[in-house]
């Protein structure tokens, strides 16, 4: 086993946040949790996760605002982002976000465990 | 003895009286004079043919008297009386013009003799003089005749030598007077002409009769040449020949023209398609031209000499025409009907004029008739059509009026008359629009040949009219106008109502759109809210199932599976609700690309593999070669999967499902057929509506949300395509959709 990968999970739903954390930790990932966009950005000042799992429908900062902030930080350039959404097809605005190379996948809620793990594995392979 | 007056000039009175008495006794008229002057005074007053003059007179000599007398009358016969005869004196007297001299004492007998002879001489002289005078007058007469004539006149002898030629002929030959005399004809003419002329002259000399001939000169002028003999009055034999050459060119031309004119007129008469006939005062046909033969079918020889009454359908027409022509001298364009020889009646228009002889007595009528059957029929048809048109106009619901080029009302139909009153001859813009001058539209457009249409509100009768004004081109090029009035007051009112309603509806639509938007938003949020709790539920259950929380027994595993299966079902339902909400909003997002429908069908079939194996369904695919279309392959795959899934769902175990693709016209088409329960007619209509799964029991048995077909319809419609089903209860179903190959509505995105 190589070094432990860091995954940050951002979701306003505590149960989702918990479930994802449980799955990832059970699969040997180090997790960082954030309850909203602001918390996510705050924590990213100190952390440098390999993958960011970002719910794109949260109160507070919009996903677009979060993305813009991340893209300004060159430190985070190698970080891969996976969208989580409860809406199964993207709105036009979010679709535009996909143009960014940092965003590598898009997982619909409710997701299967397998799908989640596959997506993260692929995202990390990108980095390596 | 006629007027043989004698003047006696004698100074001896006895002698004078005695001599006078004797001569009077002899029957002469005698006057006497005693002196020379007295004698001359008398002679001045009166001409005395004979004078007896005494040579010795007291006042003057007899010779002087003689000279004086001769001066008054050159023909006077003067007898000199002398008492002493001296030869010299007598001779001198004779030289001076005396005729005789007698000596005194006078012998009566000698005197009478001398007088006798003097009077003879006088008579002779007078006769000669008269004859000479006459001859001269005649010659003058003839000469002026010969010279003043326009004809050439000349005289030749037996040898054709010119004896005389008048000025006219001189000028024709370009000769002067002294150039021709005695010269032969042949000098001035060709040999040929001279030979012919000589023959004619010889002929005249031999026969003593005139001959005439015509000839033409080099300038194409015609002449009539008459050769006549000049006969010796004593012997009666020809001594010369006169030739009179008369220029008859104009005469000939006139004659020719006359003939030509006559032929021309005959030609006209006979080539005329009109009938030209002459009927005498008794109504008997006297002339019948070719035109009449053509129109009436009778030959001239069949009708000339017969009554003209038989031609008329109404024989009294014949009398009427004759009576009218007799009274008025002519008749013009009299219309009547005549019968042809073959019995066919024809309409004719006849013009006739009275024909008079040179004394002005009417002798008949000349008639020109034209076959106007076609015109009459045409007129009849035109009239019928006009009547029909009038009937149409009169019964029309729309108003119609016509005006002349000067805007005068020529016709108004009943509708307009009822509304505006009848206004024949009035000015249209005054009657209808209360204007003082033509409406600008009419003036600028209609009279220039254009049609205008405008709406007009009549305040007076409170109606709105739709006016159509059309120009009518007259034969003379002027333009009249036809106007149609359509009362659109009701329609306008209705339109206003509709507009009011529309405004209301617009507001309602805005409301409804808002409602729809809210509804869709509600659905969207709801599905999001529904999904969010599902997420940890599913994650937790899967972790349990996968042993994240430690080993689980068989019962626990089954329990988790049941829960997860229903969780999946719930998830699908939410997914469909979200799809529908997007379709309902009309913002279904397509990403079009060039694609082949067959490829998408293959993808969909692959996805169905597990279910087909499970139900042992045999899928028969008949895929035709298809053109590339623009489409959203992911969305179309969703449609095909849905239809295929339905087909499999409603098939019995081990049944066949047939998939076909084909090109139909400018569309590609996909069909899937199952042999399941089929769909009743009334259910077919509900099929593509939301939540319309037909039988809830089936729904429960087969699973599914009932939203699939509504979503499919939305997607196909977003491709400008159509989706439909062919089915009957118990006969299975065929679901098809078609998509246009070239759709303008689909944007090709790079």
mmCIF file of N, CA, C and O in Angstrom, chain B residues 412-451:
data_model
loop_
_atom_site.group_PDB
_atom_site.id
_atom_site.type_symbol
_atom_site.label_atom_id
_atom_site.label_comp_id
_atom_site.label_asym_id
_atom_site.label_seq_id
_atom_site.Cartn_x
_atom_site.Cartn_y
_atom_site.Cartn_z
ATOM 1 N N UNK B 412 -76.139 50.898 -58.121
ATOM 2 C CA UNK B 412 -76.020 50.584 -56.689
ATOM 3 C C UNK B 412 -76.892 49.381 -56.450
ATOM 4 O O UNK B 412 -78.031 49.341 -56.918
ATOM 5 N N UNK B 413 -76.380 48.386 -55.753
ATOM 6 C CA UNK B 413 -77.248 47.225 -55.553
ATOM 7 C C UNK B 413 -78.175 47.456 -54.355
ATOM 8 O O UNK B 413 -78.114 48.483 -53.677
ATOM 9 N N UNK B 414 -79.067 46.466 -54.152
ATOM 10 C CA UNK B 414 -80.163 46.651 -53.209
ATOM 11 C C UNK B 414 -79.653 46.975 -51.802
ATOM 12 O O UNK B 414 -80.155 47.888 -51.152
ATOM 13 N N UNK B 415 -78.626 46.242 -51.386
ATOM 14 C CA UNK B 415 -78.119 46.434 -50.029
ATOM 15 C C UNK B 415 -77.737 47.905 -49.820
ATOM 16 O O UNK B 415 -78.101 48.519 -48.823
ATOM 17 N N UNK B 416 -77.004 48.445 -50.813
ATOM 18 C CA UNK B 416 -76.553 49.834 -50.681
ATOM 19 C C UNK B 416 -77.720 50.810 -50.780
ATOM 20 O O UNK B 416 -77.756 51.814 -50.070
ATOM 21 N N UNK B 417 -78.673 50.483 -51.690
ATOM 22 C CA UNK B 417 -79.825 51.377 -51.826
ATOM 23 C C UNK B 417 -80.604 51.443 -50.513
ATOM 24 O O UNK B 417 -81.038 52.507 -50.085
ATOM 25 N N UNK B 418 -80.707 50.269 -49.874
ATOM 26 C CA UNK B 418 -81.443 50.230 -48.601
ATOM 27 C C UNK B 418 -80.729 51.064 -47.537
ATOM 28 O O UNK B 418 -81.363 51.712 -46.721
ATOM 29 N N UNK B 419 -79.404 51.033 -47.562
ATOM 30 C CA UNK B 419 -78.656 51.734 -46.521
ATOM 31 C C UNK B 419 -78.507 53.230 -46.806
ATOM 32 O O UNK B 419 -78.621 54.047 -45.910
ATOM 33 N N UNK B 420 -78.211 53.524 -48.075
ATOM 34 C CA UNK B 420 -77.852 54.898 -48.397
ATOM 35 C C UNK B 420 -78.872 55.622 -49.277
ATOM 36 O O UNK B 420 -78.685 56.780 -49.603
ATOM 37 N N UNK B 421 -79.915 54.921 -49.710
ATOM 38 C CA UNK B 421 -80.869 55.494 -50.651
ATOM 39 C C UNK B 421 -80.317 55.371 -52.063
ATOM 40 O O UNK B 421 -79.124 55.159 -52.247
ATOM 41 N N UNK B 422 -81.217 55.520 -53.044
ATOM 42 C CA UNK B 422 -80.785 55.386 -54.427
ATOM 43 C C UNK B 422 -80.227 56.731 -54.904
ATOM 44 O O UNK B 422 -80.809 57.771 -54.643
ATOM 45 N N UNK B 423 -79.100 56.695 -55.549
ATOM 46 C CA UNK B 423 -78.479 57.951 -55.990
ATOM 47 C C UNK B 423 -77.973 57.881 -57.422
ATOM 48 O O UNK B 423 -76.786 58.098 -57.666
ATOM 49 N N UNK B 424 -78.802 57.518 -58.389
ATOM 50 C CA UNK B 424 -78.271 57.406 -59.752
ATOM 51 C C UNK B 424 -77.737 58.750 -60.227
ATOM 52 O O UNK B 424 -78.394 59.783 -60.068
ATOM 53 N N UNK B 425 -76.521 58.727 -60.761
ATOM 54 C CA UNK B 425 -75.940 59.942 -61.337
ATOM 55 C C UNK B 425 -75.277 60.861 -60.320
ATOM 56 O O UNK B 425 -74.609 61.805 -60.684
ATOM 57 N N UNK B 426 -75.455 60.551 -59.016
ATOM 58 C CA UNK B 426 -74.815 61.397 -58.011
ATOM 59 C C UNK B 426 -73.336 61.042 -57.899
ATOM 60 O O UNK B 426 -72.882 60.037 -58.407
ATOM 61 N N UNK B 427 -72.609 61.884 -57.192
ATOM 62 C CA UNK B 427 -71.162 61.694 -57.083
ATOM 63 C C UNK B 427 -70.866 60.810 -55.876
ATOM 64 O O UNK B 427 -71.331 61.084 -54.767
ATOM 65 N N UNK B 428 -70.082 59.761 -56.109
ATOM 66 C CA UNK B 428 -69.918 58.737 -55.079
ATOM 67 C C UNK B 428 -69.330 59.281 -53.790
ATOM 68 O O UNK B 428 -69.786 58.960 -52.704
ATOM 69 N N UNK B 429 -68.308 60.157 -53.909
ATOM 70 C CA UNK B 429 -67.680 60.590 -52.657
ATOM 71 C C UNK B 429 -68.587 61.510 -51.851
ATOM 72 O O UNK B 429 -68.423 61.639 -50.650
ATOM 73 N N UNK B 430 -69.558 62.126 -52.526
ATOM 74 C CA UNK B 430 -70.522 62.933 -51.781
ATOM 75 C C UNK B 430 -71.527 62.029 -51.077
ATOM 76 O O UNK B 430 -71.803 62.173 -49.891
ATOM 77 N N UNK B 431 -72.030 61.047 -51.860
ATOM 78 C CA UNK B 431 -73.077 60.166 -51.348
ATOM 79 C C UNK B 431 -72.584 59.369 -50.143
ATOM 80 O O UNK B 431 -73.227 59.327 -49.110
ATOM 81 N N UNK B 432 -71.394 58.761 -50.282
ATOM 82 C CA UNK B 432 -70.972 57.823 -49.254
ATOM 83 C C UNK B 432 -70.112 58.484 -48.181
ATOM 84 O O UNK B 432 -70.229 58.192 -47.005
ATOM 85 N N UNK B 433 -69.220 59.357 -48.624
ATOM 86 C CA UNK B 433 -68.243 59.859 -47.667
ATOM 87 C C UNK B 433 -68.468 61.302 -47.266
ATOM 88 O O UNK B 433 -67.727 61.832 -46.453
ATOM 89 N N UNK B 434 -69.503 61.927 -47.880
ATOM 90 C CA UNK B 434 -69.798 63.310 -47.541
ATOM 91 C C UNK B 434 -68.625 64.228 -47.816
ATOM 92 O O UNK B 434 -68.397 65.206 -47.112
ATOM 93 N N UNK B 435 -67.844 63.911 -48.855
ATOM 94 C CA UNK B 435 -66.667 64.722 -49.165
ATOM 95 C C UNK B 435 -66.974 65.665 -50.325
ATOM 96 O O UNK B 435 -67.907 65.452 -51.082
ATOM 97 N N UNK B 436 -66.126 66.670 -50.451
ATOM 98 C CA UNK B 436 -66.310 67.637 -51.543
ATOM 99 C C UNK B 436 -65.418 67.273 -52.737
ATOM 100 O O UNK B 436 -65.553 67.808 -53.824
ATOM 101 N N UNK B 437 -64.455 66.390 -52.483
ATOM 102 C CA UNK B 437 -63.582 65.976 -53.587
ATOM 103 C C UNK B 437 -63.279 64.482 -53.435
ATOM 104 O O UNK B 437 -63.512 63.915 -52.366
ATOM 105 N N UNK B 438 -62.740 63.857 -54.508
ATOM 106 C CA UNK B 438 -62.530 62.410 -54.449
ATOM 107 C C UNK B 438 -61.626 62.018 -53.290
ATOM 108 O O UNK B 438 -60.736 62.778 -52.904
ATOM 109 N N UNK B 439 -61.885 60.832 -52.734
ATOM 110 C CA UNK B 439 -61.039 60.323 -51.666
ATOM 111 C C UNK B 439 -59.629 60.130 -52.246
ATOM 112 O O UNK B 439 -59.476 59.654 -53.364
ATOM 113 N N UNK B 440 -58.588 60.485 -51.474
ATOM 114 C CA UNK B 440 -57.208 60.410 -51.998
ATOM 115 C C UNK B 440 -56.849 59.017 -52.503
ATOM 116 O O UNK B 440 -56.221 58.874 -53.535
ATOM 117 N N UNK B 441 -57.266 57.983 -51.782
ATOM 118 C CA UNK B 441 -56.936 56.621 -52.182
ATOM 119 C C UNK B 441 -57.441 56.323 -53.576
ATOM 120 O O UNK B 441 -56.757 55.757 -54.419
ATOM 121 N N UNK B 442 -58.701 56.720 -53.792
ATOM 122 C CA UNK B 442 -59.360 56.458 -55.057
ATOM 123 C C UNK B 442 -58.669 57.224 -56.163
ATOM 124 O O UNK B 442 -58.355 56.700 -57.226
ATOM 125 N N UNK B 443 -58.381 58.489 -55.871
ATOM 126 C CA UNK B 443 -57.795 59.372 -56.869
ATOM 127 C C UNK B 443 -56.396 58.923 -57.250
ATOM 128 O O UNK B 443 -56.016 58.914 -58.412
ATOM 129 N N UNK B 444 -55.627 58.506 -56.225
ATOM 130 C CA UNK B 444 -54.227 58.168 -56.483
ATOM 131 C C UNK B 444 -54.047 56.753 -56.970
ATOM 132 O O UNK B 444 -53.134 56.467 -57.721
ATOM 133 N N UNK B 445 -54.920 55.853 -56.511
ATOM 134 C CA UNK B 445 -54.690 54.432 -56.812
ATOM 135 C C UNK B 445 -55.633 53.898 -57.864
ATOM 136 O O UNK B 445 -55.228 53.445 -58.916
ATOM 137 N N UNK B 446 -56.933 53.972 -57.572
ATOM 138 C CA UNK B 446 -57.903 53.275 -58.418
ATOM 139 C C UNK B 446 -57.911 53.840 -59.827
ATOM 140 O O UNK B 446 -57.858 53.103 -60.801
ATOM 141 N N UNK B 447 -57.909 55.158 -59.911
ATOM 142 C CA UNK B 447 -57.981 55.772 -61.242
ATOM 143 C C UNK B 447 -56.683 55.520 -61.994
ATOM 144 O O UNK B 447 -56.628 55.559 -63.209
ATOM 145 N N UNK B 448 -55.624 55.199 -61.267
ATOM 146 C CA UNK B 448 -54.358 54.837 -61.914
ATOM 147 C C UNK B 448 -54.285 53.336 -62.203
ATOM 148 O O UNK B 448 -53.254 52.842 -62.622
ATOM 149 N N UNK B 449 -55.362 52.608 -61.901
ATOM 150 C CA UNK B 449 -55.376 51.183 -62.267
ATOM 151 C C UNK B 449 -55.108 50.228 -61.120
ATOM 152 O O UNK B 449 -54.978 49.036 -61.314
ATOM 153 N N UNK B 450 -55.032 50.735 -59.899
ATOM 154 C CA UNK B 450 -54.764 49.852 -58.779
ATOM 155 C C UNK B 450 -56.014 49.564 -57.962
ATOM 156 O O UNK B 450 -56.978 50.322 -57.989
ATOM 157 N N UNK B 451 -55.993 48.445 -57.257
ATOM 158 C CA UNK B 451 -57.107 48.088 -56.401
ATOM 159 C C UNK B 451 -56.752 48.486 -54.971
ATOM 160 O O UNK B 451 -55.621 48.261 -54.552
#
